[in-house]
Amino acid sequence: MRPIQLADLDMAARVLLCADPLHRVHLARDLCEDAGTADRYRKHIGQPHPTFGVGTLLSATARYDKSVRPGQCHSEYLKCLKIVIDQVIATRHDHTA
């Protein structure tokens, strides 16, 4: 996965907001895995992955429904943001361990 920007976190959280709360952790894991797959593909082939994009978390969200950006960081958005951040940290740890 390419370096994380604030837009990546926001868009992934907005994807999770549209998902069933019971599936959010799994979806966040899928998004990180898809971004990693796309990044490896991009490095190897020299082109974006046809489904998952260029290797950013943001591009991995392209095929999902997203909520509108909330006007404020309400509790449900913050919960989704935490899930995304926790998964990004876990994914990074898995690749550096």
mmCIF file with all atom_site columns, C-alpha atoms in Angstrom:
data_model
loop_
_atom_site.group_PDB
_atom_site.id
_atom_site.type_symbol
_atom_site.label_atom_id
_atom_site.label_alt_id
_atom_site.label_comp_id
_atom_site.label_asym_id
_atom_site.label_entity_id
_atom_site.label_seq_id
_atom_site.pdbx_PDB_ins_code
_atom_site.Cartn_x
_atom_site.Cartn_y
_atom_site.Cartn_z
_atom_site.occupancy
_atom_site.B_iso_or_equiv
_atom_site.pdbx_formal_charge
_atom_site.auth_seq_id
_atom_site.auth_comp_id
_atom_site.auth_asym_id
_atom_site.auth_atom_id
_atom_site.pdbx_PDB_model_num
ATOM 1  C CA . MET A 1 1  ? 0.000   0.000  0.000   1.00 0.00 ? 1  MET A CA 1
ATOM 2  C CA . ARG A 1 2  ? 1.239   3.460  -0.834  1.00 0.00 ? 2  ARG A CA 1
ATOM 3  C CA . PRO A 1 3  ? 1.714   6.099  1.889   1.00 0.00 ? 3  PRO A CA 1
ATOM 4  C CA . ILE A 1 4  ? -1.471  7.098  3.699   1.00 0.00 ? 4  ILE A CA 1
ATOM 5  C CA . GLN A 1 5  ? -2.903  10.587 3.336   1.00 0.00 ? 5  GLN A CA 1
ATOM 6  C CA . LEU A 1 6  ? -5.819  12.138 5.230   1.00 0.00 ? 6  LEU A CA 1
ATOM 7  C CA . ALA A 1 7  ? -8.026  11.794 2.140   1.00 0.00 ? 7  ALA A CA 1
ATOM 8  C CA . ASP A 1 8  ? -7.409  8.014  2.186   1.00 0.00 ? 8  ASP A CA 1
ATOM 9  C CA . LEU A 1 9  ? -8.602  7.757  5.776   1.00 0.00 ? 9  LEU A CA 1
ATOM 10 C CA . ASP A 1 10 ? -11.633 9.968  5.180   1.00 0.00 ? 10 ASP A CA 1
ATOM 11 C CA . MET A 1 11 ? -12.795 8.114  2.077   1.00 0.00 ? 11 MET A CA 1
ATOM 12 C CA . ALA A 1 12 ? -12.313 4.688  3.673   1.00 0.00 ? 12 ALA A CA 1
ATOM 13 C CA . ALA A 1 13 ? -14.286 5.814  6.737   1.00 0.00 ? 13 ALA A CA 1
ATOM 14 C CA . ARG A 1 14 ? -17.059 7.047  4.437   1.00 0.00 ? 14 ARG A CA 1
ATOM 15 C CA . VAL A 1 15 ? -17.161 3.624  2.759   1.00 0.00 ? 15 VAL A CA 1
ATOM 16 C CA . LEU A 1 16 ? -17.470 1.980  6.172   1.00 0.00 ? 16 LEU A CA 1
ATOM 17 C CA . LEU A 1 17 ? -20.318 4.310  7.111   1.00 0.00 ? 17 LEU A CA 1
ATOM 18 C CA . CYS A 1 18 ? -22.359 2.731  4.300   1.00 0.00 ? 18 CYS A CA 1
ATOM 19 C CA . ALA A 1 19 ? -21.607 -0.788 5.498   1.00 0.00 ? 19 ALA A CA 1
ATOM 20 C CA . ASP A 1 20 ? -23.311 -2.904 8.122   1.00 0.00 ? 20 ASP A CA 1
ATOM 21 C CA . PRO A 1 21 ? -21.517 -2.173 11.416  1.00 0.00 ? 21 PRO A CA 1
ATOM 22 C CA . LEU A 1 22 ? -20.892 -5.910 11.863  1.00 0.00 ? 22 LEU A CA 1
ATOM 23 C CA . HIS A 1 23 ? -18.917 -6.003 8.589   1.00 0.00 ? 23 HIS A CA 1
ATOM 24 C CA . ARG A 1 24 ? -16.860 -2.841 8.947   1.00 0.00 ? 24 ARG A CA 1
ATOM 25 C CA . VAL A 1 25 ? -13.678 -4.426 10.314  1.00 0.00 ? 25 VAL A CA 1
ATOM 26 C CA . HIS A 1 26 ? -13.670 -7.021 7.549   1.00 0.00 ? 26 HIS A CA 1
ATOM 27 C CA . LEU A 1 27 ? -14.309 -4.343 4.922   1.00 0.00 ? 27 LEU A CA 1
ATOM 28 C CA . ALA A 1 28 ? -11.453 -2.190 6.250   1.00 0.00 ? 28 ALA A CA 1
ATOM 29 C CA . ARG A 1 29 ? -9.170  -5.230 6.033   1.00 0.00 ? 29 ARG A CA 1
ATOM 30 C CA . ASP A 1 30 ? -10.316 -5.845 2.457   1.00 0.00 ? 30 ASP A CA 1
ATOM 31 C CA . LEU A 1 31 ? -9.631  -2.229 1.494   1.00 0.00 ? 31 LEU A CA 1
ATOM 32 C CA . CYS A 1 32 ? -6.093  -2.402 2.873   1.00 0.00 ? 32 CYS A CA 1
ATOM 33 C CA . GLU A 1 33 ? -5.459  -5.733 1.161   1.00 0.00 ? 33 GLU A CA 1
ATOM 34 C CA . ASP A 1 34 ? -6.813  -4.387 -2.133  1.00 0.00 ? 34 ASP A CA 1
ATOM 35 C CA . ALA A 1 35 ? -4.573  -1.317 -1.878  1.00 0.00 ? 35 ALA A CA 1
ATOM 36 C CA . GLY A 1 36 ? -1.572  -3.555 -1.202  1.00 0.00 ? 36 GLY A CA 1
ATOM 37 C CA . THR A 1 37 ? -2.432  -5.798 -4.137  1.00 0.00 ? 37 THR A CA 1
ATOM 38 C CA . ALA A 1 38 ? -2.787  -2.769 -6.400  1.00 0.00 ? 38 ALA A CA 1
ATOM 39 C CA . ASP A 1 39 ? 0.517   -1.287 -5.251  1.00 0.00 ? 39 ASP A CA 1
ATOM 40 C CA . ARG A 1 40 ? 2.395   -4.524 -5.927  1.00 0.00 ? 40 ARG A CA 1
ATOM 41 C CA . TYR A 1 41 ? 0.702   -4.808 -9.331  1.00 0.00 ? 41 TYR A CA 1
ATOM 42 C CA . ARG A 1 42 ? 1.603   -1.192 -10.182 1.00 0.00 ? 42 ARG A CA 1
ATOM 43 C CA . LYS A 1 43 ? 5.229   -1.748 -9.227  1.00 0.00 ? 43 LYS A CA 1
ATOM 44 C CA . HIS A 1 44 ? 5.458   -4.994 -11.201 1.00 0.00 ? 44 HIS A CA 1
ATOM 45 C CA . ILE A 1 45 ? 3.405   -4.122 -14.311 1.00 0.00 ? 45 ILE A CA 1
ATOM 46 C CA . GLY A 1 46 ? 3.855   -0.349 -14.351 1.00 0.00 ? 46 GLY A CA 1
ATOM 47 C CA . GLN A 1 47 ? 0.124   0.365  -14.648 1.00 0.00 ? 47 GLN A CA 1
ATOM 48 C CA . PRO A 1 48 ? -2.780  0.724  -12.229 1.00 0.00 ? 48 PRO A CA 1
ATOM 49 C CA . HIS A 1 49 ? -4.540  -2.451 -11.182 1.00 0.00 ? 49 HIS A CA 1
ATOM 50 C CA . PRO A 1 50 ? -7.719  -2.744 -13.276 1.00 0.00 ? 50 PRO A CA 1
ATOM 51 C CA . THR A 1 51 ? -9.974  -3.157 -10.228 1.00 0.00 ? 51 THR A CA 1
ATOM 52 C CA . PHE A 1 52 ? -8.117  -1.763 -7.210  1.00 0.00 ? 52 PHE A CA 1
ATOM 53 C CA . GLY A 1 53 ? -6.374  1.285  -8.679  1.00 0.00 ? 53 GLY A CA 1
ATOM 54 C CA . VAL A 1 54 ? -2.911  2.706  -8.108  1.00 0.00 ? 54 VAL A CA 1
ATOM 55 C CA . GLY A 1 55 ? -2.168  1.298  -4.664  1.00 0.00 ? 55 GLY A CA 1
ATOM 56 C CA . THR A 1 56 ? -3.628  4.004  -2.471  1.00 0.00 ? 56 THR A CA 1
ATOM 57 C CA . LEU A 1 57 ? -6.339  3.336  0.043   1.00 0.00 ? 57 LEU A CA 1
ATOM 58 C CA . LEU A 1 58 ? -8.350  6.051  -1.700  1.00 0.00 ? 58 LEU A CA 1
ATOM 59 C CA . SER A 1 59 ? -8.213  4.272  -5.059  1.00 0.00 ? 59 SER A CA 1
ATOM 60 C CA . ALA A 1 60 ? -9.205  0.989  -3.392  1.00 0.00 ? 60 ALA A CA 1
ATOM 61 C CA . THR A 1 61 ? -12.473 2.638  -2.303  1.00 0.00 ? 61 THR A CA 1
ATOM 62 C CA . ALA A 1 62 ? -13.514 3.541  -5.865  1.00 0.00 ? 62 ALA A CA 1
ATOM 63 C CA . ARG A 1 63 ? -15.826 0.569  -6.382  1.00 0.00 ? 63 ARG A CA 1
ATOM 64 C CA . TYR A 1 64 ? -17.763 1.043  -3.137  1.00 0.00 ? 64 TYR A CA 1
ATOM 65 C CA . ASP A 1 65 ? -20.684 3.246  -2.139  1.00 0.00 ? 65 ASP A CA 1
ATOM 66 C CA . LYS A 1 66 ? -19.659 6.121  0.114   1.00 0.00 ? 66 LYS A CA 1
ATOM 67 C CA . SER A 1 67 ? -21.554 8.383  2.459   1.00 0.00 ? 67 SER A CA 1
ATOM 68 C CA . VAL A 1 68 ? -21.379 12.114 1.931   1.00 0.00 ? 68 VAL A CA 1
ATOM 69 C CA . ARG A 1 69 ? -18.644 13.825 3.905   1.00 0.00 ? 69 ARG A CA 1
ATOM 70 C CA . PRO A 1 70 ? -20.135 14.591 7.306   1.00 0.00 ? 70 PRO A CA 1
ATOM 71 C CA . GLY A 1 71 ? -20.334 18.245 8.278   1.00 0.00 ? 71 GLY A CA 1
ATOM 72 C CA . GLN A 1 72 ? -18.743 17.302 11.584  1.00 0.00 ? 72 GLN A CA 1
ATOM 73 C CA . CYS A 1 73 ? -16.989 14.262 12.976  1.00 0.00 ? 73 CYS A CA 1
ATOM 74 C CA . HIS A 1 74 ? -19.986 12.577 14.598  1.00 0.00 ? 74 HIS A CA 1
ATOM 75 C CA . SER A 1 75 ? -19.514 9.441  16.700  1.00 0.00 ? 75 SER A CA 1
ATOM 76 C CA . GLU A 1 76 ? -20.317 6.912  13.951  1.00 0.00 ? 76 GLU A CA 1
ATOM 77 C CA . TYR A 1 77 ? -17.832 8.546  11.557  1.00 0.00 ? 77 TYR A CA 1
ATOM 78 C CA . LEU A 1 78 ? -15.180 8.560  14.284  1.00 0.00 ? 78 LEU A CA 1
ATOM 79 C CA . LYS A 1 79 ? -15.802 4.859  14.960  1.00 0.00 ? 79 LYS A CA 1
ATOM 80 C CA . CYS A 1 80 ? -15.315 4.122  11.260  1.00 0.00 ? 80 CYS A CA 1
ATOM 81 C CA . LEU A 1 81 ? -12.195 6.277  11.149  1.00 0.00 ? 81 LEU A CA 1
ATOM 82 C CA . LYS A 1 82 ? -10.787 4.364  14.120  1.00 0.00 ? 82 LYS A CA 1
ATOM 83 C CA . ILE A 1 83 ? -11.460 1.034  12.405  1.00 0.00 ? 83 ILE A CA 1
ATOM 84 C CA . VAL A 1 84 ? -9.615  2.236  9.308   1.00 0.00 ? 84 VAL A CA 1
ATOM 85 C CA . ILE A 1 85 ? -6.673  3.593  11.285  1.00 0.00 ? 85 ILE A CA 1
ATOM 86 C CA . ASP A 1 86 ? -6.409  0.410  13.358  1.00 0.00 ? 86 ASP A CA 1
ATOM 87 C CA . GLN A 1 87 ? -6.412  -1.686 10.184  1.00 0.00 ? 87 GLN A CA 1
ATOM 88 C CA . VAL A 1 88 ? -3.797  0.499  8.477   1.00 0.00 ? 88 VAL A CA 1
ATOM 89 C CA . ILE A 1 89 ? -1.563  0.174  11.543  1.00 0.00 ? 89 ILE A CA 1
ATOM 90 C CA . ALA A 1 90 ? -2.073  -3.605 11.638  1.00 0.00 ? 90 ALA A CA 1
ATOM 91 C CA . THR A 1 91 ? -1.344  -3.884 7.920   1.00 0.00 ? 91 THR A CA 1
ATOM 92 C CA . ARG A 1 92 ? 1.810   -1.794 8.203   1.00 0.00 ? 92 ARG A CA 1
ATOM 93 C CA . HIS A 1 93 ? 2.939   -3.840 11.207  1.00 0.00 ? 93 HIS A CA 1
ATOM 94 C CA . ASP A 1 94 ? 2.397   -7.105 9.313   1.00 0.00 ? 94 ASP A CA 1
ATOM 95 C CA . HIS A 1 95 ? 4.654   -5.890 6.515   1.00 0.00 ? 95 HIS A CA 1
ATOM 96 C CA . THR A 1 96 ? 7.418   -4.575 8.754   1.00 0.00 ? 96 THR A CA 1
ATOM 97 C CA . ALA A 1 97 ? 7.568   -7.461 11.249  1.00 0.00 ? 97 ALA A CA 1
#
